[in-house]
């Protein structure tokens, strides 16, 4: 899973969002480090929708334009949880070695 995909799914954990809302949520979650381009977002949403990870929730018209909201599916939630656990386990390996590297030799 790519970093943008991970943060797109994470953005939908609290409920449905439209594209701009997803972009802003991902940016906020990464303290501005990750800025998802519009093309990247909609390409990823399309692939994740085909894979059953997200689904269109509803649409509304804002300023004459359709705004589609997406929601996380059960499969999306499961994949996101597995990816978070995988990253946590991977980080623990490095963090553990970093702590041990700072210890005085015996």
XYZ file of C-alpha atoms in Angstrom:
106
model
C 0.000 0.000 0.000
C 1.345 3.408 -0.894
C 1.553 6.230 1.611
C -1.166 8.270 -0.159
C -3.473 5.230 -0.202
C -2.882 4.659 3.503
C -3.717 8.244 4.418
C -6.728 8.325 2.077
C -8.161 5.325 3.905
C -7.204 6.796 7.279
C -8.976 10.048 6.387
C -12.216 8.104 5.940
C -12.092 6.438 9.374
C -14.304 9.096 10.953
C -16.911 9.029 8.203
C -17.546 9.991 4.591
C -15.554 12.827 3.022
C -15.379 14.451 -0.390
C -12.126 14.714 -2.329
C -10.959 18.052 -0.971
C -11.809 16.914 2.562
C -9.684 13.790 2.081
C -6.754 15.848 0.800
C -6.972 18.210 3.781
C -7.352 15.377 6.317
C -4.271 13.590 4.942
C -2.288 16.816 4.981
C -3.326 17.521 8.567
C -2.574 13.952 9.721
C 0.968 14.247 8.352
C 1.465 17.823 9.582
C 1.699 19.020 5.980
C 4.326 16.500 4.894
C 1.989 14.652 2.505
C 0.137 16.681 -0.077
C -1.941 14.467 -2.301
C -2.425 15.852 -5.800
C -5.979 15.803 -7.155
C -5.049 13.382 -9.956
C -3.362 11.054 -7.483
C -6.383 11.179 -5.184
C -9.014 10.346 -7.765
C -6.868 7.660 -9.391
C -6.342 6.042 -5.998
C -10.025 6.347 -5.065
C -11.020 4.712 -8.350
C -8.630 1.790 -7.794
C -9.672 1.411 -4.157
C -13.344 1.533 -5.124
C -12.795 -1.272 -7.664
C -10.960 -3.243 -4.953
C -13.877 -2.766 -2.537
C -11.919 -0.688 -0.011
C -13.994 2.486 -0.419
C -17.468 3.163 -1.784
C -19.288 6.224 -2.993
C -21.572 7.338 -0.180
C -23.565 10.253 -1.556
C -23.320 13.337 -3.744
C -24.323 16.933 -3.279
C -24.225 19.942 -5.566
C -21.999 22.790 -4.367
C -21.616 25.896 -6.526
C -23.143 24.026 -9.450
C -20.673 21.142 -9.223
C -21.266 17.616 -7.991
C -19.315 16.732 -4.866
C -19.015 12.983 -4.274
C -18.438 11.648 -0.781
C -16.587 8.398 -0.183
C -16.748 6.048 2.765
C -14.542 3.284 4.070
C -15.911 -0.240 3.586
C -15.464 -3.154 5.987
C -12.713 -4.517 3.718
C -11.079 -1.085 3.667
C -11.138 -0.932 7.453
C -9.587 -4.403 7.705
C -6.836 -3.599 5.180
C -6.081 -0.294 6.911
C -5.809 -2.014 10.306
C -3.492 -4.690 8.911
C -1.290 -2.068 7.264
C -1.095 -0.030 10.486
C -0.058 -3.148 12.411
C 2.532 -4.054 9.757
C 4.045 -0.557 9.944
C 4.039 -0.649 13.753
C 5.902 -3.968 13.733
C 8.398 -2.688 11.148
C 9.006 0.491 13.161
C 9.543 -1.531 16.340
C 12.505 -3.308 14.726
C 14.255 -0.022 13.973
C 13.308 1.682 17.231
C 14.516 -1.333 19.211
C 17.866 -1.314 17.420
C 18.225 2.431 17.861
C 17.717 2.090 21.617
C 20.203 -0.776 21.834
C 22.768 1.145 19.772
C 22.781 3.896 22.394
C 23.427 1.462 25.271
C 26.886 1.189 26.788
C 28.830 -1.949 25.780
C 28.919 -4.696 28.404
